[in-house]
């Protein structure tokens, strides 16, 4: 298995795609908890922090696929050079507006603009792997996807822990600022690497393509996954609220990291099993498991028990 990964990283540009893509996607695991910690330090209202993270989550769900579509038509570099600066400027504006005590509607507007600049770095990295892997090395494509899945899980393990640690050690806004720094380092590593750039997708004639969202099979997956995204935001804010109530706010990142560890281990195990159960039945099973575990959250006050339950729920999330 390790020899396959060695072969993958011997490809020209592989290290650049892997490192740049990993660094650039760190903010996706940091933003929610960074916003919650920052807003609570200023306003002391978890309801407001939750509303802001909800706006951020919904905006990201809409903006990321749209930017991916533009990347296919105009190229990844075009998108990265437009979306990322918008995001950075808007986040800096958000921080300054909050600290200056500006009207709350301006907070929502700035966070909306920031998340409107959200791009899917994971998708872009995967597309670059497809571009650099030629026909003779097609077997490495599955390896590259496995690496990207592992990178996704590592981001969600490390992101909350790093965010809470830096907020506790430096400043309430430090989590958001660190996210900006990750973008400033990771995005140029990817955007300036021409050999792995997949270019633009050519379309023949003026034939109009129908939206993929009209596909009922995709709708059956997309709708529940969108609702699950709302669950993620709720869990983030509830974990921070409970740890803050017990004067252990710094532990919130560790708990969210445990949540992601459950997902990472489950992803590895599920990938190793040759299932005889259909994808659809497994999807419903994990969805049901995640839902049932969620019902226990309102009754949990012990942080050790919360960590265990979050780990269990994480095992249901990754396979979805």
mmCIF file of N, CA and C in Angstrom, residues 42-159:
data_model
loop_
_atom_site.group_PDB
_atom_site.id
_atom_site.type_symbol
_atom_site.label_atom_id
_atom_site.label_comp_id
_atom_site.label_asym_id
_atom_site.label_seq_id
_atom_site.Cartn_x
_atom_site.Cartn_y
_atom_site.Cartn_z
ATOM 1 N N UNK A 42 -17.381 39.065 22.003
ATOM 2 C CA UNK A 42 -17.802 40.464 21.857
ATOM 3 C C UNK A 42 -19.239 40.669 22.324
ATOM 4 N N UNK A 43 -20.136 39.744 21.957
ATOM 5 C CA UNK A 43 -21.572 39.957 22.146
ATOM 6 C C UNK A 43 -22.201 39.086 23.241
ATOM 7 N N UNK A 44 -21.583 37.952 23.555
ATOM 8 C CA UNK A 44 -22.080 37.032 24.587
ATOM 9 C C UNK A 44 -23.433 36.390 24.254
ATOM 10 N N UNK A 45 -23.787 36.382 22.972
ATOM 11 C CA UNK A 45 -25.052 35.754 22.570
ATOM 12 C C UNK A 45 -24.765 34.611 21.603
ATOM 13 N N UNK A 46 -25.010 33.390 22.057
ATOM 14 C CA UNK A 46 -24.803 32.244 21.182
ATOM 15 C C UNK A 46 -25.827 32.218 20.051
ATOM 16 N N UNK A 47 -27.009 32.798 20.294
ATOM 17 C CA UNK A 47 -28.033 32.837 19.245
ATOM 18 C C UNK A 47 -27.535 33.634 18.042
ATOM 19 N N UNK A 48 -26.884 34.758 18.301
ATOM 20 C CA UNK A 48 -26.348 35.582 17.217
ATOM 21 C C UNK A 48 -25.211 34.855 16.509
ATOM 22 N N UNK A 49 -24.335 34.229 17.295
ATOM 23 C CA UNK A 49 -23.227 33.471 16.705
ATOM 24 C C UNK A 49 -23.762 32.338 15.837
ATOM 25 N N UNK A 50 -24.811 31.669 16.320
ATOM 26 C CA UNK A 50 -25.414 30.587 15.548
ATOM 27 C C UNK A 50 -26.042 31.074 14.262
ATOM 28 N N UNK A 51 -26.697 32.231 14.320
ATOM 29 C CA UNK A 51 -27.316 32.793 13.117
ATOM 30 C C UNK A 51 -26.262 33.141 12.070
ATOM 31 N N UNK A 52 -25.148 33.679 12.519
ATOM 32 C CA UNK A 52 -24.064 34.029 11.589
ATOM 33 C C UNK A 52 -23.452 32.783 10.953
ATOM 34 N N UNK A 53 -23.231 31.748 11.754
ATOM 35 C CA UNK A 53 -22.664 30.516 11.191
ATOM 36 C C UNK A 53 -23.660 29.841 10.249
ATOM 37 N N UNK A 54 -24.953 29.990 10.538
ATOM 38 C CA UNK A 54 -25.972 29.427 9.640
ATOM 39 C C UNK A 54 -25.944 30.126 8.289
ATOM 40 N N UNK A 55 -25.849 31.452 8.310
ATOM 41 C CA UNK A 55 -25.742 32.216 7.060
ATOM 42 C C UNK A 55 -24.492 31.795 6.298
ATOM 43 N N UNK A 56 -23.395 31.636 7.036
ATOM 44 C CA UNK A 56 -22.139 31.218 6.406
ATOM 45 C C UNK A 56 -22.281 29.845 5.759
ATOM 46 N N UNK A 57 -22.910 28.907 6.473
ATOM 47 C CA UNK A 57 -23.048 27.537 5.964
ATOM 48 C C UNK A 57 -23.924 27.484 4.719
ATOM 49 N N UNK A 58 -25.067 28.172 4.763
ATOM 50 C CA UNK A 58 -25.987 28.161 3.623
ATOM 51 C C UNK A 58 -25.344 28.815 2.407
ATOM 52 N N UNK A 59 -24.651 29.922 2.632
ATOM 53 C CA UNK A 59 -23.992 30.621 1.522
ATOM 54 C C UNK A 59 -22.922 29.751 0.882
ATOM 55 N N UNK A 60 -22.170 29.030 1.713
ATOM 56 C CA UNK A 60 -21.124 28.143 1.197
ATOM 57 C C UNK A 60 -21.711 27.026 0.346
ATOM 58 N N UNK A 61 -22.834 26.464 0.806
ATOM 59 C CA UNK A 61 -23.498 25.387 0.059
ATOM 60 C C UNK A 61 -23.861 25.843 -1.348
ATOM 61 N N UNK A 62 -24.268 27.101 -1.477
ATOM 62 C CA UNK A 62 -24.670 27.635 -2.779
ATOM 63 C C UNK A 62 -23.464 28.066 -3.607
ATOM 64 N N UNK A 63 -22.516 28.748 -2.965
ATOM 65 C CA UNK A 63 -21.416 29.367 -3.720
ATOM 66 C C UNK A 63 -20.386 28.366 -4.241
ATOM 67 N N UNK A 64 -20.052 27.360 -3.452
ATOM 68 C CA UNK A 64 -18.994 26.423 -3.861
ATOM 69 C C UNK A 64 -19.278 25.726 -5.189
ATOM 70 N N UNK A 65 -20.484 25.160 -5.392
ATOM 71 C CA UNK A 65 -20.762 24.535 -6.697
ATOM 72 C C UNK A 65 -20.743 25.533 -7.850
ATOM 73 N N UNK A 66 -21.186 26.757 -7.585
ATOM 74 C CA UNK A 66 -21.186 27.773 -8.643
ATOM 75 C C UNK A 66 -19.764 28.124 -9.067
ATOM 76 N N UNK A 67 -18.871 28.287 -8.094
ATOM 77 C CA UNK A 67 -17.470 28.564 -8.421
ATOM 78 C C UNK A 67 -16.837 27.378 -9.153
ATOM 79 N N UNK A 68 -17.219 26.162 -8.782
ATOM 80 C CA UNK A 68 -16.686 24.974 -9.466
ATOM 81 C C UNK A 68 -17.106 24.963 -10.933
ATOM 82 N N UNK A 69 -18.339 25.391 -11.182
ATOM 83 C CA UNK A 69 -18.828 25.465 -12.560
ATOM 84 C C UNK A 69 -18.049 26.512 -13.351
ATOM 85 N N UNK A 70 -17.781 27.655 -12.707
ATOM 86 C CA UNK A 70 -16.987 28.706 -13.363
ATOM 87 C C UNK A 70 -15.569 28.211 -13.625
ATOM 88 N N UNK A 71 -15.014 27.437 -12.682
ATOM 89 C CA UNK A 71 -13.659 26.902 -12.850
ATOM 90 C C UNK A 71 -13.570 25.989 -14.062
ATOM 91 N N UNK A 72 -14.620 25.211 -14.320
ATOM 92 C CA UNK A 72 -14.638 24.342 -15.500
ATOM 93 C C UNK A 72 -14.600 25.155 -16.787
ATOM 94 N N UNK A 73 -15.263 26.302 -16.775
ATOM 95 C CA UNK A 73 -15.393 27.102 -18.000
ATOM 96 C C UNK A 73 -14.280 28.137 -18.169
ATOM 97 N N UNK A 74 -13.793 28.664 -17.043
ATOM 98 C CA UNK A 74 -12.803 29.746 -17.113
ATOM 99 C C UNK A 74 -11.420 29.342 -16.602
ATOM 100 N N UNK A 75 -11.344 28.209 -15.921
ATOM 101 C CA UNK A 75 -10.074 27.758 -15.371
ATOM 102 C C UNK A 75 -9.981 28.011 -13.874
ATOM 103 N N UNK A 76 -9.225 27.161 -13.191
ATOM 104 C CA UNK A 76 -9.092 27.270 -11.739
ATOM 105 C C UNK A 76 -8.387 28.553 -11.321
ATOM 106 N N UNK A 77 -7.356 28.937 -12.057
ATOM 107 C CA UNK A 77 -6.612 30.137 -11.676
ATOM 108 C C UNK A 77 -7.514 31.367 -11.711
ATOM 109 N N UNK A 78 -8.371 31.440 -12.715
ATOM 110 C CA UNK A 78 -9.316 32.560 -12.832
ATOM 111 C C UNK A 78 -10.183 32.656 -11.575
ATOM 112 N N UNK A 79 -10.716 31.519 -11.140
ATOM 113 C CA UNK A 79 -11.586 31.491 -9.963
ATOM 114 C C UNK A 79 -10.812 31.836 -8.696
ATOM 115 N N UNK A 80 -9.638 31.236 -8.533
ATOM 116 C CA UNK A 80 -8.845 31.465 -7.326
ATOM 117 C C UNK A 80 -8.425 32.924 -7.189
ATOM 118 N N UNK A 81 -8.129 33.556 -8.314
ATOM 119 C CA UNK A 81 -7.681 34.958 -8.288
ATOM 120 C C UNK A 81 -8.825 35.935 -8.025
ATOM 121 N N UNK A 82 -10.058 35.476 -8.154
ATOM 122 C CA UNK A 82 -11.210 36.344 -7.891
ATOM 123 C C UNK A 82 -11.852 36.011 -6.542
ATOM 124 N N UNK A 83 -12.170 34.750 -6.336
ATOM 125 C CA UNK A 83 -12.924 34.350 -5.146
ATOM 126 C C UNK A 83 -12.136 34.539 -3.857
ATOM 127 N N UNK A 84 -10.873 34.133 -3.856
ATOM 128 C CA UNK A 84 -10.085 34.185 -2.620
ATOM 129 C C UNK A 84 -9.857 35.616 -2.132
ATOM 130 N N UNK A 85 -9.466 36.576 -2.995
ATOM 131 C CA UNK A 85 -9.349 37.965 -2.523
ATOM 132 C C UNK A 85 -10.662 38.518 -1.962
ATOM 133 N N UNK A 86 -11.788 38.174 -2.604
ATOM 134 C CA UNK A 86 -13.095 38.613 -2.090
ATOM 135 C C UNK A 86 -13.297 38.087 -0.671
ATOM 136 N N UNK A 87 -12.997 36.823 -0.492
ATOM 137 C CA UNK A 87 -13.171 36.191 0.816
ATOM 138 C C UNK A 87 -12.286 36.837 1.875
ATOM 139 N N UNK A 88 -11.030 37.054 1.545
ATOM 140 C CA UNK A 88 -10.087 37.620 2.513
ATOM 141 C C UNK A 88 -10.496 39.031 2.921
ATOM 142 N N UNK A 89 -10.818 39.868 1.942
ATOM 143 C CA UNK A 89 -11.221 41.253 2.230
ATOM 144 C C UNK A 89 -12.495 41.275 3.077
ATOM 145 N N UNK A 90 -13.446 40.401 2.752
ATOM 146 C CA UNK A 90 -14.713 40.373 3.491
ATOM 147 C C UNK A 90 -14.520 39.903 4.932
ATOM 148 N N UNK A 91 -13.639 38.931 5.157
ATOM 149 C CA UNK A 91 -13.386 38.457 6.523
ATOM 150 C C UNK A 91 -12.709 39.545 7.350
ATOM 151 N N UNK A 92 -11.753 40.228 6.749
ATOM 152 C CA UNK A 92 -11.097 41.344 7.450
ATOM 153 C C UNK A 92 -12.121 42.430 7.782
ATOM 154 N N UNK A 93 -13.016 42.709 6.839
ATOM 155 C CA UNK A 93 -14.079 43.695 7.077
ATOM 156 C C UNK A 93 -14.993 43.240 8.209
ATOM 157 N N UNK A 94 -15.330 41.951 8.213
ATOM 158 C CA UNK A 94 -16.180 41.389 9.266
ATOM 159 C C UNK A 94 -15.551 41.590 10.643
ATOM 160 N N UNK A 95 -14.280 41.276 10.759
ATOM 161 C CA UNK A 95 -13.575 41.439 12.038
ATOM 162 C C UNK A 95 -13.619 42.892 12.494
ATOM 163 N N UNK A 96 -13.311 43.810 11.586
ATOM 164 C CA UNK A 96 -13.282 45.233 11.934
ATOM 165 C C UNK A 96 -14.668 45.771 12.284
ATOM 166 N N UNK A 97 -15.697 45.323 11.557
ATOM 167 C CA UNK A 97 -17.062 45.776 11.836
ATOM 168 C C UNK A 97 -17.527 45.317 13.216
ATOM 169 N N UNK A 98 -17.208 44.075 13.558
ATOM 170 C CA UNK A 98 -17.596 43.546 14.870
ATOM 171 C C UNK A 98 -16.882 44.300 15.983
ATOM 172 N N UNK A 99 -15.581 44.484 15.829
ATOM 173 C CA UNK A 99 -14.799 45.169 16.862
ATOM 174 C C UNK A 99 -15.194 46.631 17.003
ATOM 175 N N UNK A 100 -15.642 47.234 15.907
ATOM 176 C CA UNK A 100 -16.037 48.649 15.934
ATOM 177 C C UNK A 100 -17.462 48.840 16.445
ATOM 178 N N UNK A 101 -18.182 47.739 16.673
ATOM 179 C CA UNK A 101 -19.555 47.845 17.143
ATOM 180 C C UNK A 101 -20.518 48.332 16.085
ATOM 181 N N UNK A 102 -20.231 48.029 14.836
ATOM 182 C CA UNK A 102 -21.094 48.439 13.722
ATOM 183 C C UNK A 102 -22.447 47.731 13.827
ATOM 184 N N UNK A 103 -23.475 48.237 13.122
ATOM 185 C CA UNK A 103 -24.788 47.584 13.142
ATOM 186 C C UNK A 103 -24.682 46.106 12.785
ATOM 187 N N UNK A 104 -25.480 45.301 13.448
ATOM 188 C CA UNK A 104 -25.376 43.851 13.285
ATOM 189 C C UNK A 104 -25.650 43.410 11.852
ATOM 190 N N UNK A 105 -26.498 44.153 11.135
ATOM 191 C CA UNK A 105 -26.785 43.752 9.754
ATOM 192 C C UNK A 105 -25.526 43.786 8.895
ATOM 193 N N UNK A 106 -24.573 44.671 9.247
ATOM 194 C CA UNK A 106 -23.315 44.722 8.487
ATOM 195 C C UNK A 106 -22.466 43.482 8.762
ATOM 196 N N UNK A 107 -22.621 42.886 9.952
ATOM 197 C CA UNK A 107 -21.904 41.647 10.249
ATOM 198 C C UNK A 107 -22.396 40.534 9.324
ATOM 199 N N UNK A 108 -23.718 40.456 9.204
ATOM 200 C CA UNK A 108 -24.308 39.429 8.340
ATOM 201 C C UNK A 108 -23.926 39.649 6.877
ATOM 202 N N UNK A 109 -23.927 40.904 6.454
ATOM 203 C CA UNK A 109 -23.579 41.208 5.064
ATOM 204 C C UNK A 109 -22.138 40.813 4.768
ATOM 205 N N UNK A 110 -21.227 41.156 5.668
ATOM 206 C CA UNK A 110 -19.807 40.857 5.431
ATOM 207 C C UNK A 110 -19.537 39.358 5.457
ATOM 208 N N UNK A 111 -20.218 38.633 6.361
ATOM 209 C CA UNK A 111 -19.993 37.181 6.409
ATOM 210 C C UNK A 111 -20.618 36.513 5.192
ATOM 211 N N UNK A 112 -21.726 37.070 4.698
ATOM 212 C CA UNK A 112 -22.336 36.559 3.471
ATOM 213 C C UNK A 112 -21.380 36.731 2.290
ATOM 214 N N UNK A 113 -20.782 37.909 2.169
ATOM 215 C CA UNK A 113 -19.839 38.167 1.070
ATOM 216 C C UNK A 113 -18.615 37.264 1.200
ATOM 217 N N UNK A 114 -18.142 37.088 2.439
ATOM 218 C CA UNK A 114 -16.969 36.231 2.662
ATOM 219 C C UNK A 114 -17.234 34.803 2.207
ATOM 220 N N UNK A 115 -18.380 34.259 2.606
ATOM 221 C CA UNK A 115 -18.688 32.876 2.244
ATOM 222 C C UNK A 115 -19.124 32.746 0.792
ATOM 223 N N UNK A 116 -19.545 33.861 0.187
ATOM 224 C CA UNK A 116 -19.832 33.840 -1.253
ATOM 225 C C UNK A 116 -18.549 33.621 -2.043
ATOM 226 N N UNK A 117 -17.414 33.867 -1.398
ATOM 227 C CA UNK A 117 -16.119 33.601 -2.020
ATOM 228 C C UNK A 117 -15.563 32.234 -1.671
ATOM 229 N N UNK A 118 -16.403 31.376 -1.076
ATOM 230 C CA UNK A 118 -15.957 30.029 -0.707
ATOM 231 C C UNK A 118 -15.806 29.152 -1.944
ATOM 232 N N UNK A 119 -14.704 28.471 -2.022
ATOM 233 C CA UNK A 119 -14.448 27.541 -3.123
ATOM 234 C C UNK A 119 -14.160 26.160 -2.547
ATOM 235 N N UNK A 120 -14.349 25.150 -3.350
ATOM 236 C CA UNK A 120 -14.078 23.783 -2.910
ATOM 237 C C UNK A 120 -12.659 23.393 -3.325
ATOM 238 N N UNK A 121 -11.711 23.629 -2.424
ATOM 239 C CA UNK A 121 -10.320 23.288 -2.735
ATOM 240 C C UNK A 121 -10.137 21.783 -2.881
ATOM 241 N N UNK A 122 -10.930 21.011 -2.154
ATOM 242 C CA UNK A 122 -10.840 19.563 -2.291
ATOM 243 C C UNK A 122 -11.190 19.112 -3.695
ATOM 244 N N UNK A 123 -12.250 19.688 -4.260
ATOM 245 C CA UNK A 123 -12.656 19.344 -5.630
ATOM 246 C C UNK A 123 -11.598 19.766 -6.637
ATOM 247 N N UNK A 124 -11.038 20.953 -6.422
ATOM 248 C CA UNK A 124 -10.006 21.437 -7.344
ATOM 249 C C UNK A 124 -8.760 20.562 -7.288
ATOM 250 N N UNK A 125 -8.381 20.135 -6.091
ATOM 251 C CA UNK A 125 -7.219 19.252 -5.955
ATOM 252 C C UNK A 125 -7.465 17.919 -6.652
ATOM 253 N N UNK A 126 -8.652 17.367 -6.470
ATOM 254 C CA UNK A 126 -8.991 16.093 -7.120
ATOM 255 C C UNK A 126 -8.945 16.230 -8.642
ATOM 256 N N UNK A 127 -9.426 17.353 -9.132
ATOM 257 C CA UNK A 127 -9.400 17.593 -10.585
ATOM 258 C C UNK A 127 -7.967 17.663 -11.097
ATOM 259 N N UNK A 128 -7.063 18.209 -10.313
ATOM 260 C CA UNK A 128 -5.652 18.294 -10.716
ATOM 261 C C UNK A 128 -4.991 16.916 -10.715
ATOM 262 N N UNK A 129 -5.374 16.073 -9.771
ATOM 263 C CA UNK A 129 -4.849 14.706 -9.786
ATOM 264 C C UNK A 129 -5.247 13.995 -11.075
ATOM 265 N N UNK A 130 -6.492 14.159 -11.466
ATOM 266 C CA UNK A 130 -6.975 13.546 -12.714
ATOM 267 C C UNK A 130 -6.144 14.027 -13.897
ATOM 268 N N UNK A 131 -5.765 15.299 -13.872
ATOM 269 C CA UNK A 131 -5.023 15.892 -14.985
ATOM 270 C C UNK A 131 -3.593 15.360 -15.082
ATOM 271 N N UNK A 132 -2.922 15.162 -13.938
ATOM 272 C CA UNK A 132 -1.504 14.765 -13.996
ATOM 273 C C UNK A 132 -1.309 13.255 -14.082
ATOM 274 N N UNK A 133 -2.352 12.483 -13.776
ATOM 275 C CA UNK A 133 -2.231 11.021 -13.846
ATOM 276 C C UNK A 133 -2.590 10.558 -15.253
ATOM 277 N N UNK A 134 -1.614 9.997 -15.961
ATOM 278 C CA UNK A 134 -1.863 9.589 -17.349
ATOM 279 C C UNK A 134 -2.451 8.176 -17.408
ATOM 280 N N UNK A 135 -2.695 7.725 -18.627
ATOM 281 C CA UNK A 135 -3.360 6.443 -18.841
ATOM 282 C C UNK A 135 -2.626 5.257 -18.253
ATOM 283 N N UNK A 136 -1.283 5.303 -18.254
ATOM 284 C CA UNK A 136 -0.505 4.176 -17.748
ATOM 285 C C UNK A 136 -0.570 4.068 -16.224
ATOM 286 N N UNK A 137 -0.912 5.173 -15.564
ATOM 287 C CA UNK A 137 -0.945 5.185 -14.098
ATOM 288 C C UNK A 137 -2.361 5.340 -13.544
ATOM 289 N N UNK A 138 -3.353 4.880 -14.306
ATOM 290 C CA UNK A 138 -4.742 5.068 -13.895
ATOM 291 C C UNK A 138 -5.031 4.479 -12.512
ATOM 292 N N UNK A 139 -4.271 3.452 -12.137
ATOM 293 C CA UNK A 139 -4.498 2.838 -10.832
ATOM 294 C C UNK A 139 -4.198 3.807 -9.689
ATOM 295 N N UNK A 140 -3.399 4.852 -9.994
ATOM 296 C CA UNK A 140 -3.050 5.831 -8.968
ATOM 297 C C UNK A 140 -4.183 6.819 -8.693
ATOM 298 N N UNK A 141 -5.172 6.832 -9.567
ATOM 299 C CA UNK A 141 -6.288 7.763 -9.382
ATOM 300 C C UNK A 141 -7.049 7.437 -8.095
ATOM 301 N N UNK A 142 -7.290 6.154 -7.864
ATOM 302 C CA UNK A 142 -7.976 5.742 -6.634
ATOM 303 C C UNK A 142 -7.141 6.099 -5.407
ATOM 304 N N UNK A 143 -5.816 5.977 -5.548
ATOM 305 C CA UNK A 143 -4.921 6.332 -4.449
ATOM 306 C C UNK A 143 -4.988 7.822 -4.150
ATOM 307 N N UNK A 144 -5.047 8.631 -5.212
ATOM 308 C CA UNK A 144 -5.130 10.085 -5.015
ATOM 309 C C UNK A 144 -6.434 10.467 -4.325
ATOM 310 N N UNK A 145 -7.526 9.796 -4.688
ATOM 311 C CA UNK A 145 -8.809 10.075 -4.037
ATOM 312 C C UNK A 145 -8.779 9.645 -2.567
ATOM 313 N N UNK A 146 -8.108 8.534 -2.301
ATOM 314 C CA UNK A 146 -7.979 8.073 -0.916
ATOM 315 C C UNK A 146 -7.191 9.086 -0.091
ATOM 316 N N UNK A 147 -6.114 9.618 -0.694
ATOM 317 C CA UNK A 147 -5.334 10.650 0.000
ATOM 318 C C UNK A 147 -6.192 11.873 0.281
ATOM 319 N N UNK A 148 -6.964 12.309 -0.711
ATOM 320 C CA UNK A 148 -7.799 13.499 -0.548
ATOM 321 C C UNK A 148 -8.862 13.290 0.532
ATOM 322 N N UNK A 149 -9.426 12.101 0.606
ATOM 323 C CA UNK A 149 -10.418 11.805 1.650
ATOM 324 C C UNK A 149 -9.773 11.859 3.031
ATOM 325 N N UNK A 150 -8.562 11.310 3.121
ATOM 326 C CA UNK A 150 -7.838 11.357 4.388
ATOM 327 C C UNK A 150 -7.499 12.800 4.753
ATOM 328 N N UNK A 151 -7.104 13.595 3.755
ATOM 329 C CA UNK A 151 -6.791 15.007 3.990
ATOM 330 C C UNK A 151 -8.015 15.754 4.507
ATOM 331 N N UNK A 152 -9.180 15.447 3.935
ATOM 332 C CA UNK A 152 -10.423 16.075 4.400
ATOM 333 C C UNK A 152 -10.653 15.788 5.879
ATOM 334 N N UNK A 153 -10.468 14.530 6.265
ATOM 335 C CA UNK A 153 -10.696 14.158 7.660
ATOM 336 C C UNK A 153 -9.665 14.802 8.578
ATOM 337 N N UNK A 154 -8.399 14.846 8.148
ATOM 338 C CA UNK A 154 -7.349 15.464 8.963
ATOM 339 C C UNK A 154 -7.622 16.945 9.191
ATOM 340 N N UNK A 155 -8.138 17.601 8.160
ATOM 341 C CA UNK A 155 -8.476 19.019 8.277
ATOM 342 C C UNK A 155 -9.503 19.224 9.387
ATOM 343 N N UNK A 156 -10.517 18.354 9.432
ATOM 344 C CA UNK A 156 -11.568 18.519 10.434
ATOM 345 C C UNK A 156 -11.151 18.024 11.813
ATOM 346 N N UNK A 157 -10.069 17.258 11.882
ATOM 347 C CA UNK A 157 -9.504 16.885 13.179
ATOM 348 C C UNK A 157 -8.655 18.031 13.725
ATOM 349 N N UNK A 158 -7.803 18.585 12.872
ATOM 350 C CA UNK A 158 -6.855 19.611 13.306
ATOM 351 C C UNK A 158 -7.474 20.999 13.415
ATOM 352 N N UNK A 159 -8.381 21.339 12.485
ATOM 353 C CA UNK A 159 -8.914 22.694 12.414
ATOM 354 C C UNK A 159 -9.509 23.220 13.710
#
